[in-house]
CSV table of C-alpha atoms in Angstrom, one decimal:
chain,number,residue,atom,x,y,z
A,914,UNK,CA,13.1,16.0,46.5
A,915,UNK,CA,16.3,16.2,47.9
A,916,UNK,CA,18.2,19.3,48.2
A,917,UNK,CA,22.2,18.2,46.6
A,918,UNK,CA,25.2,20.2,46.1
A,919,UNK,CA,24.8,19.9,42.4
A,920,UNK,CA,21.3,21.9,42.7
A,921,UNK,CA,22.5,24.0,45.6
A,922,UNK,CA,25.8,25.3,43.6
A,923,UNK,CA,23.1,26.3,40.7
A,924,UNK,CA,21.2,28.4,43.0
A,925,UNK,CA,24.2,30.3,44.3
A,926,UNK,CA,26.2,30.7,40.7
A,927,UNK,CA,22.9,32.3,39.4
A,928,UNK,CA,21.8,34.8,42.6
A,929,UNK,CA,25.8,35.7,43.0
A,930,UNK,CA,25.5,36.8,39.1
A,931,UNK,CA,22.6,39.7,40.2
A,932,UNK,CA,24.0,39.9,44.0
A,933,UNK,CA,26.4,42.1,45.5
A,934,UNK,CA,26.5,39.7,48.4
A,935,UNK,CA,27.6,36.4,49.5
A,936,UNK,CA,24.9,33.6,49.3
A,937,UNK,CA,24.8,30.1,51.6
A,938,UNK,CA,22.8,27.3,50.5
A,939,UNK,CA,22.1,24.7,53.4
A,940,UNK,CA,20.8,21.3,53.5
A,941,UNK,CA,18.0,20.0,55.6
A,942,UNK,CA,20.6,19.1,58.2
A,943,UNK,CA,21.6,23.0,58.1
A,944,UNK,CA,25.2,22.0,56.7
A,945,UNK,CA,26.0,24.6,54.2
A,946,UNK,CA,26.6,22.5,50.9
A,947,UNK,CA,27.0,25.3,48.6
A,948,UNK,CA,28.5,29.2,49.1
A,949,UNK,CA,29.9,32.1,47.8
A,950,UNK,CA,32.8,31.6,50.7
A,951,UNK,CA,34.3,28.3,50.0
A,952,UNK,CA,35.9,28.3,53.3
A,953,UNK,CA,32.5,27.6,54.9
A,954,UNK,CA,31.7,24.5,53.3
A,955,UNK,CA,30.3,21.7,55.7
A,956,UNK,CA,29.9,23.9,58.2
A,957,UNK,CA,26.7,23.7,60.5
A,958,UNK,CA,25.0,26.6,60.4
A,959,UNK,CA,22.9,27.1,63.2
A,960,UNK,CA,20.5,30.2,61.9
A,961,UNK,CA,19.6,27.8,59.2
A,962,UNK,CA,18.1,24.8,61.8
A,963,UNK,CA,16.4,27.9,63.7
A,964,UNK,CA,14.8,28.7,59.9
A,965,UNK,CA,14.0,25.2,59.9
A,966,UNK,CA,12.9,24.5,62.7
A,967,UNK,CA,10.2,27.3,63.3
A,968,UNK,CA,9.5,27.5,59.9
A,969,UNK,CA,10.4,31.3,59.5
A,970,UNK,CA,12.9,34.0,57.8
A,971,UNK,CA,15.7,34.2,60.4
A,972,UNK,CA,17.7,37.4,60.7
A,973,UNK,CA,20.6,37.7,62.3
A,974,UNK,CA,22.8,41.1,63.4
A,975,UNK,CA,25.6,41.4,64.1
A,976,UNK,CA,25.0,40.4,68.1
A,977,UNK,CA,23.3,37.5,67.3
A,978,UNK,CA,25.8,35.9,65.1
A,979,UNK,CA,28.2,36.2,67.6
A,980,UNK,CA,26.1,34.5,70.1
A,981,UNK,CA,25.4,31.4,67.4
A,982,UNK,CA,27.9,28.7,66.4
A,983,UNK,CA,28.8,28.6,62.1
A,984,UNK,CA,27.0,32.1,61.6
A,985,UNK,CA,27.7,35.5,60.0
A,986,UNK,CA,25.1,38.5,60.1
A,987,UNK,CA,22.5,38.6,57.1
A,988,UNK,CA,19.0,36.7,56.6
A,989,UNK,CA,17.7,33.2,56.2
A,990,UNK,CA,14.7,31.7,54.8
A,991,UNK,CA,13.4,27.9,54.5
A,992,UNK,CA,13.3,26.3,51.3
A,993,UNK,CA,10.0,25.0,50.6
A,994,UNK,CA,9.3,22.1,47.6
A,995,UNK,CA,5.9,21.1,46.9
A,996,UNK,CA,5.4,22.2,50.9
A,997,UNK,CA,7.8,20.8,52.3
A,998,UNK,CA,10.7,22.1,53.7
A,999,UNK,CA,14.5,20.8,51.9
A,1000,UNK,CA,17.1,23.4,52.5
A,1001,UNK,CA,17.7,27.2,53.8
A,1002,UNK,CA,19.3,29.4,51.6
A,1003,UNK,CA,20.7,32.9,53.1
A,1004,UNK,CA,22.2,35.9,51.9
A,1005,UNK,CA,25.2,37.5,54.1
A,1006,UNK,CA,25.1,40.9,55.0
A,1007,UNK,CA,23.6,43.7,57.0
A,1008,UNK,CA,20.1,42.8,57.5
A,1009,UNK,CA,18.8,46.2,56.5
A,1010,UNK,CA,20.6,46.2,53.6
A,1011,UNK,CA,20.1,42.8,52.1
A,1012,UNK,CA,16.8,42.3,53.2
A,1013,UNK,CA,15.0,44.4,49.9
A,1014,UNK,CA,17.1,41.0,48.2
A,1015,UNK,CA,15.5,38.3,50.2
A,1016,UNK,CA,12.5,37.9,47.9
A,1017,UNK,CA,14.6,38.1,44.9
A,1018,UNK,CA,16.7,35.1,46.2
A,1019,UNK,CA,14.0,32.7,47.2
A,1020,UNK,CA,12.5,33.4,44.0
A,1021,UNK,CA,15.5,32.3,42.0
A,1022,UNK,CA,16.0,29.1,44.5
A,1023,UNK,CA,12.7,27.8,43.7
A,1024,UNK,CA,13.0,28.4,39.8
A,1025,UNK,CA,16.1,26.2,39.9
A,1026,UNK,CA,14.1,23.3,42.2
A,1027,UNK,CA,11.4,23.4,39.5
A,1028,UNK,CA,13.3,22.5,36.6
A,1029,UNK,CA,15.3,20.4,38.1
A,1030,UNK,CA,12.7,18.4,39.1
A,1031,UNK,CA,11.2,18.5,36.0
A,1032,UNK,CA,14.7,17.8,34.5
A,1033,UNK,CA,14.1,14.9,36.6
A,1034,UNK,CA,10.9,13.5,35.9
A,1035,UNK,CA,11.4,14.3,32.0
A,1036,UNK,CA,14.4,11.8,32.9
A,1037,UNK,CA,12.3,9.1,34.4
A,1038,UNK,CA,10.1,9.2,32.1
A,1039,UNK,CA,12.7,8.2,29.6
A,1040,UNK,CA,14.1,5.9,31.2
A,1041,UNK,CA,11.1,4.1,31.5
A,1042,UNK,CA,9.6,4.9,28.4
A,1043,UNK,CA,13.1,3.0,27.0
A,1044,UNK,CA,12.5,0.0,29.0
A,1045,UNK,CA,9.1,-0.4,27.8
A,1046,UNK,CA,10.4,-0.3,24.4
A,1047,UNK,CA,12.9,-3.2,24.9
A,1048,UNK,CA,10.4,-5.3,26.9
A,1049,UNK,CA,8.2,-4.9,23.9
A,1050,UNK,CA,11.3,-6.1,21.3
A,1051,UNK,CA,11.9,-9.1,24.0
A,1052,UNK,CA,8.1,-9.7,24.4
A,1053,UNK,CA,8.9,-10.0,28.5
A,1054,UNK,CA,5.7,-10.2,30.3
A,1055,UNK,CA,1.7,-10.4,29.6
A,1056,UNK,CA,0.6,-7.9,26.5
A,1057,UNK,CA,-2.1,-6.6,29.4
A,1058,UNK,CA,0.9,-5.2,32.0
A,1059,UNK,CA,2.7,-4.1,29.1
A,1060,UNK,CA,-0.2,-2.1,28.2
A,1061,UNK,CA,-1.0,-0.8,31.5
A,1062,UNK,CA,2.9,0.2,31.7
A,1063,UNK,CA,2.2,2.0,28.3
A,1064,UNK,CA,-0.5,3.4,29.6
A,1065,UNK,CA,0.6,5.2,33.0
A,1066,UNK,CA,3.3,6.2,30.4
A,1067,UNK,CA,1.1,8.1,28.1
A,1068,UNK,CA,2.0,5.9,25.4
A,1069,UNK,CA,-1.1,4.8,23.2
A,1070,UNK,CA,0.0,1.1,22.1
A,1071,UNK,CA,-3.3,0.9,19.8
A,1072,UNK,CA,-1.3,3.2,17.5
A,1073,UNK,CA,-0.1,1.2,14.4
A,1074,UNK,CA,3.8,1.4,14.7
A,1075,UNK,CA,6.5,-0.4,12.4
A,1076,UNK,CA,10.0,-0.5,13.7
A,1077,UNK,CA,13.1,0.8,12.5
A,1078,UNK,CA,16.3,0.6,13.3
A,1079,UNK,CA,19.5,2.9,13.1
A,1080,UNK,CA,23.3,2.0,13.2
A,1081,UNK,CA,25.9,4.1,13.5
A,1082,UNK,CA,29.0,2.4,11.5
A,1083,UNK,CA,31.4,3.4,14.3
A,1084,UNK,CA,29.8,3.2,17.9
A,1085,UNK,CA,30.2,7.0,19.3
A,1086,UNK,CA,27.9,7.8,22.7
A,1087,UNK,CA,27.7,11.1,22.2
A,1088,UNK,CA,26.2,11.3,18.6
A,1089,UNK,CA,24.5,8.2,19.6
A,1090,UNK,CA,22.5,10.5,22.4
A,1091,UNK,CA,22.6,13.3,19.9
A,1092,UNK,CA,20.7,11.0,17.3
A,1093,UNK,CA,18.0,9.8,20.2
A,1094,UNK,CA,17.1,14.4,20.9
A,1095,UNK,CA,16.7,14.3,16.8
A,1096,UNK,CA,14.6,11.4,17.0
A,1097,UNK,CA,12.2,12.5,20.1
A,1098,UNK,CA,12.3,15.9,18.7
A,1099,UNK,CA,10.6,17.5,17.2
A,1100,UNK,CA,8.8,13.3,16.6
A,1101,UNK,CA,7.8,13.2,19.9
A,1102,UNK,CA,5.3,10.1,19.7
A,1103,UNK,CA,8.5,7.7,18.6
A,1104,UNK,CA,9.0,5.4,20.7
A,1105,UNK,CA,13.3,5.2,21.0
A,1106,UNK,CA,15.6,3.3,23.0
A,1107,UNK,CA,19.2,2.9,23.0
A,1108,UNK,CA,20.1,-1.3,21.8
A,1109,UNK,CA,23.6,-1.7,22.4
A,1110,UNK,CA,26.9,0.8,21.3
A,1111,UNK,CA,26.0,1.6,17.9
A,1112,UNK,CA,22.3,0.4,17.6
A,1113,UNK,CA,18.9,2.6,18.2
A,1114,UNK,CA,15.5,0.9,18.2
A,1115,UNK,CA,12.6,3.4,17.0
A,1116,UNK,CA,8.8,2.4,16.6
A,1117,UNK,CA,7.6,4.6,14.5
A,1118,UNK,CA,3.8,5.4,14.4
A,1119,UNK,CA,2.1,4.9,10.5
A,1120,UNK,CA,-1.0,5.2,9.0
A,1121,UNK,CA,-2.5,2.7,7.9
A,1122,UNK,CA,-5.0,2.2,4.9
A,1123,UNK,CA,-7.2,-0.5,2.7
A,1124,UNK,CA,-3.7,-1.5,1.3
A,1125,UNK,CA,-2.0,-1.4,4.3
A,1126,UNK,CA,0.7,1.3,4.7
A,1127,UNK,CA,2.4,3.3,2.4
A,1128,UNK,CA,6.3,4.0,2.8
A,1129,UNK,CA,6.2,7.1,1.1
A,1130,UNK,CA,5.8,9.5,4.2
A,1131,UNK,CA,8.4,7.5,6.0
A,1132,UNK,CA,10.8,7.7,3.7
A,1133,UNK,CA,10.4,11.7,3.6
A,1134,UNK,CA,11.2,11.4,7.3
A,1135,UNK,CA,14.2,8.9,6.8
A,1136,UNK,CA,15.4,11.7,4.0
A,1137,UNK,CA,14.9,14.8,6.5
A,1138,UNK,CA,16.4,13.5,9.6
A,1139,UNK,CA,19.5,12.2,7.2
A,1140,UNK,CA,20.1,16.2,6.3
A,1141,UNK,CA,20.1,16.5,10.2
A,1142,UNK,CA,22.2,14.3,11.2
A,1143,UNK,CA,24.9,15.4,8.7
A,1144,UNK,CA,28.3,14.0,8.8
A,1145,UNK,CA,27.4,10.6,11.2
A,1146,UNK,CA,27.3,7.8,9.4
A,1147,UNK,CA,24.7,5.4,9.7
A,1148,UNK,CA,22.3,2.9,8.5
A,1149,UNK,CA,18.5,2.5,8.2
A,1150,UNK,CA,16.3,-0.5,8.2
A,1151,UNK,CA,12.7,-0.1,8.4
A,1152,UNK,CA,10.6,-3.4,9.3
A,1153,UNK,CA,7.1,-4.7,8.0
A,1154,UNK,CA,4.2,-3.9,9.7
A,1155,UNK,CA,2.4,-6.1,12.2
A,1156,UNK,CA,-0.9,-6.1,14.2
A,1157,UNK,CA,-1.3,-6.2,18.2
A,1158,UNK,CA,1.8,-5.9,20.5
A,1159,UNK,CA,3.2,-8.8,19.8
A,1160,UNK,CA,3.3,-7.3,16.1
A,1161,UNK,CA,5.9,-4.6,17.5
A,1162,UNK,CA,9.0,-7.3,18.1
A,1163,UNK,CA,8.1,-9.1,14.1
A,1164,UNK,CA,8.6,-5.8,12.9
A,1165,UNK,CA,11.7,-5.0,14.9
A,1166,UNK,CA,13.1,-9.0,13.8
A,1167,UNK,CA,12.1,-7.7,10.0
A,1168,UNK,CA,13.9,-4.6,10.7
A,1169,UNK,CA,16.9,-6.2,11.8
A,1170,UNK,CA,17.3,-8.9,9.2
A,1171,UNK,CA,16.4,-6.3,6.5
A,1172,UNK,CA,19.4,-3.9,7.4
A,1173,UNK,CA,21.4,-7.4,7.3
A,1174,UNK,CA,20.3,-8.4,4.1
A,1175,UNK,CA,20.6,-4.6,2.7
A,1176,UNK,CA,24.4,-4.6,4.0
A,1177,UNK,CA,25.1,-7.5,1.8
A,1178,UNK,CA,22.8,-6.9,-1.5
A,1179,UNK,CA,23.9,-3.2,-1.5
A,1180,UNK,CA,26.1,-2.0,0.5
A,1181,UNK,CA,26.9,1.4,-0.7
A,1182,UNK,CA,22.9,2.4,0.1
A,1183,UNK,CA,22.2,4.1,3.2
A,1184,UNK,CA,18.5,3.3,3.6
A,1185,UNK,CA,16.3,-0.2,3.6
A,1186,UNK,CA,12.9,-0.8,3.5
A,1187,UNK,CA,12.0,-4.7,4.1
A,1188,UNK,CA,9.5,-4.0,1.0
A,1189,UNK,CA,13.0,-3.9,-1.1
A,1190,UNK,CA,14.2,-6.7,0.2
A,1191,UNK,CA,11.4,-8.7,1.2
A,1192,UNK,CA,12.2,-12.0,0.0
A,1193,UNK,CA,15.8,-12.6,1.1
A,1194,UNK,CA,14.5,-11.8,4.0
A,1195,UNK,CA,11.9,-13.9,4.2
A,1196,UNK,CA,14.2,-16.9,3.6
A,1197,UNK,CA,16.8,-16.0,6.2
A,1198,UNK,CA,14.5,-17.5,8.5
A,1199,UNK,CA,15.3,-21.5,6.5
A,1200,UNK,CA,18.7,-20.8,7.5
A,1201,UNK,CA,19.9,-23.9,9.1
A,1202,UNK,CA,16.9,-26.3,8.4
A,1203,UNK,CA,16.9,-29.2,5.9
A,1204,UNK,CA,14.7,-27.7,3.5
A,1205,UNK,CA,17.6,-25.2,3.2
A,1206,UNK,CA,20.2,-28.4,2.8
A,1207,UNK,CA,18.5,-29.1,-0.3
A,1208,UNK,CA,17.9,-26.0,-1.9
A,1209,UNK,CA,21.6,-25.1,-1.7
A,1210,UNK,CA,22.5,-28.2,-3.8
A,1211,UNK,CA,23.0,-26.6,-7.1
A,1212,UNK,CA,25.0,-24.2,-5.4
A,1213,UNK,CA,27.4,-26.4,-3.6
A,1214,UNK,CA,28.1,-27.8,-7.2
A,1215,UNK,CA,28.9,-24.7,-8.8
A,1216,UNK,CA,31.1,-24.0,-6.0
A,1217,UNK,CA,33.0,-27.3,-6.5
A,1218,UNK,CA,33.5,-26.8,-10.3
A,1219,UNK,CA,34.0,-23.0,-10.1
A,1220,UNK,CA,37.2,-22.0,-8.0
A,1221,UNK,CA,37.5,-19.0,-8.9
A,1222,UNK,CA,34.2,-17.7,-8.6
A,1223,UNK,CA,33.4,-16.4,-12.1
A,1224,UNK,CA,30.3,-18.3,-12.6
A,1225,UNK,CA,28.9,-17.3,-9.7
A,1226,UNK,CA,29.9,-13.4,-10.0
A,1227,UNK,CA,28.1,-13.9,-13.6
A,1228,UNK,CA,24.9,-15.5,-12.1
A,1229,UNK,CA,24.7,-12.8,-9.3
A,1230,UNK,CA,24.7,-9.9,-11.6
A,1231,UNK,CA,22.4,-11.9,-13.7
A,1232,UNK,CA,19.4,-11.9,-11.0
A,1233,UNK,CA,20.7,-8.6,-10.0
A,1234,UNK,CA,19.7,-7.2,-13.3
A,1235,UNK,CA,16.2,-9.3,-13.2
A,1236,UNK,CA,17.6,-11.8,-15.7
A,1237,UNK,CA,18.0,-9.0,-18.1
A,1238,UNK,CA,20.6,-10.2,-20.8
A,1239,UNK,CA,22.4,-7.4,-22.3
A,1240,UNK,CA,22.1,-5.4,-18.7
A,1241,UNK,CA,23.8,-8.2,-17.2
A,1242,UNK,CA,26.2,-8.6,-19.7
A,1243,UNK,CA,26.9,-4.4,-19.4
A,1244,UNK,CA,27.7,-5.0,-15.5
A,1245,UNK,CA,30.1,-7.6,-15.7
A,1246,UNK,CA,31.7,-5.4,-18.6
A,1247,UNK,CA,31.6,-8.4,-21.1
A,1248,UNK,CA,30.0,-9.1,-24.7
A,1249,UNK,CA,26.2,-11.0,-24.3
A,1250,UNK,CA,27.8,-14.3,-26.1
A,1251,UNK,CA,30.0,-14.5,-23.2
A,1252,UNK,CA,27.2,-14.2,-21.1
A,1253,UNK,CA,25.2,-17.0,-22.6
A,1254,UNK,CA,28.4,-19.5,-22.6
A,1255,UNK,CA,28.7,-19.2,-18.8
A,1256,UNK,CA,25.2,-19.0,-18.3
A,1257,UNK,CA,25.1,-22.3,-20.2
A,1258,UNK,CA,27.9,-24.0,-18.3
A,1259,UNK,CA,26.1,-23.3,-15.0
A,1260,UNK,CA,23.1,-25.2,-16.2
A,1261,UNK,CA,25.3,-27.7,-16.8
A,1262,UNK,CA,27.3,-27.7,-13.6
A,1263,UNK,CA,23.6,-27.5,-11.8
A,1264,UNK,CA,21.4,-29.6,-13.8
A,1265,UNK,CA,18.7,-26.5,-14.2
A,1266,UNK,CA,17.3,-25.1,-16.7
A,1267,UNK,CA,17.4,-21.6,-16.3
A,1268,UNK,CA,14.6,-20.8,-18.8
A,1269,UNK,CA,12.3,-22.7,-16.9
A,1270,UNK,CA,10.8,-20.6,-14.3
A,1271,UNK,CA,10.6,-22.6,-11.6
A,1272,UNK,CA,13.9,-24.0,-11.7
A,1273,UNK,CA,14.9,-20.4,-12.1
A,1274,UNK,CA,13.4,-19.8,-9.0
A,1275,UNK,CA,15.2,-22.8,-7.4
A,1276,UNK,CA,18.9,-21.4,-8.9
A,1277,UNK,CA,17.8,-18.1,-7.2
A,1278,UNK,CA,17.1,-20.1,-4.1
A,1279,UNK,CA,20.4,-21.8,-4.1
A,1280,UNK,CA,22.1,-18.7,-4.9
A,1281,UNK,CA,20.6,-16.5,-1.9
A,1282,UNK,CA,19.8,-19.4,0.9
A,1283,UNK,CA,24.3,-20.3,0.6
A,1284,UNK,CA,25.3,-16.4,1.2
């Protein structure tokens, strides 16, 4: 571990806050890199490369420190880090006086080093912990190095996980970093990383049972970390779940086409489950093939003979009240005999029956696969 200002200007704010004295921090090199005297900045202190050197607390008089070259009387002592030596840190003063200190000093010095490295490695292992995440969404590399990589990680990649995923409407860094803390603490087996300005990726462990899982706990979760996040706004998707590792990227693509298929179907909701939405998004994968070309058909009719889009507000709240009559007719705030004409003159225009189920189901189809 290296020995930086940063670190070095931590150790002297906090002794100088319990010390009636001035306090040096020096580098390896024996530059002083951090001090209660600004003016001695950069300066090579030559007590410090004896304390170095020989390994040793170095006191210096007031004799000696005129013999030595960047030095004022008081007492040096190495700074050791997991046994080996990065840095001297010395108090100025009268020997005698500062010496009862000395401990005290070191002491604080090597507090600092500890969290900082642990600030550090807690650091690492979220950066890497983040990668592996994304390299799981991606599916880069072999499912066996991606499990060794969980693995030296701590992560256990046997756990049954579904992902979810969180946008913030307005990309903001720092509530984006403040939703990652809420989502590793106090849930510290989510797996989180950051996907892009306004996007966070969580897998999410579940438990699983003879009917697969249920959403009930998660949604408690989704509930609870809403109340914390208070004034941000954002929006959920949760994914399916999916066996294996290769299972954790079909959840996150579920995930992701469920908060898009959410956003359109109902926009004023703050939550998704893919379980809500499961068959538009199930379809959003025809997009674009020729099966799709020929479901829209009936669609592309109504279009042509409905300009203004009346008929095809009517048959959306019509499916969006399960084909319930007199709801439907209560949505679009008109009498059920209206209702039934347009309902009529889109059979017409489409050439299906809608009280046949399956061509129904194929006026649904039309209606969701031209969005």
């Amino acid at each position: 571990m290296e020995l930086d200002d940063k670190i070095a200007r931590q150790i002297v704010m906090r002794a100088m806050k319990i010390l009636p004295y001035s306090v040096n921090v020096m580098d390896r090199h024996g530059h002083i890199i951090a001090s209660g005297d600004p003016s001695r900045l950069q300066q090579r202190h030559e007590g410090a490369i004896l304390a170095l050197n020989e390994n040793r607390v170095v006191e210096i008089d007031e004799a000696t420190a005129q013999r030595l070259k960047g030095v004022r009387p008081g007492i040096n002592q190495p700074i050791t880090f997991q046994g080996e030596r990065i840095g001297v840190i010395g108090i100025s003063g009268d020997p005698e006086q500062v010496r009862a200190y000395a401990a005290l000093v070191q002491m604080t010095a090597e507090l600092i080093l500890e969290q900082a490295a642990l600030s550090e490695q807690l650091q690492w292992d979220r950066r890497h912990r983040e990668e592996l995440v994304l390299q799981l969404l991606r599916q880069d590399g072999k499912p066996a190095h991606l499990a060794r990589a969980a693995e030296r990680l701590g992560i256990d990649l046997a756990q049954p996980r579904v992902a979810t995923v969180i946008r913030l409407e307005q990309p903001e860094p720092d509530r984006l970093r403040h939703l990652v803390h809420l989502l590793e603490h106090p849930e510290r087996d989510n797996l989180v990383a950051i996907h892009g300005l306004d996007e966070i990726v969580v897998l999410k462990p579940i438990q699983l049972t003879d009917k697969g899982w249920h959403t009930g706990l998660e949604r408690e979760r989704i509930r609870s970390l809403l109340e914390r996040i208070g004034s941000a706004r954002v929006r959920i998707a949760v994914g399916d779940y999916f066996p294996g590792i290769d299972g954790l990227a079909l959840s996150w693509h579920t995930a992701c086409e469920t908060l898009r298929q959410g956003n359109r179907h109902a926009p004023r909701r703050q939550v998704y489950f893919f379980e809500e939405f499961r068959l538009p998004v199930l379809l959003a994968s025809l997009a674009n093939s020729w099966q799709t070309s020929r479901l829209v058909e009936p669609m592309q009719k109504l279009i042509q003979k409905d300009p203004k889009g009346a008929l095809r507000k009517t048959l959306h709240h019509y499916f969006c009240e399960n084909c319930d009559l007199h709801q439907a007719a209560a949505a679009l705030f008109i009498h059920p005999n209206t209702l039934r004409y347009r309902l009529s003159r889109i059979e017409e225009i489409t050439g299906l029956n809608i009280n046949k189920l399956d061509e129904k189901f194929l006026l649904y189809l039309a209606q969701e696969l031209n969005q």
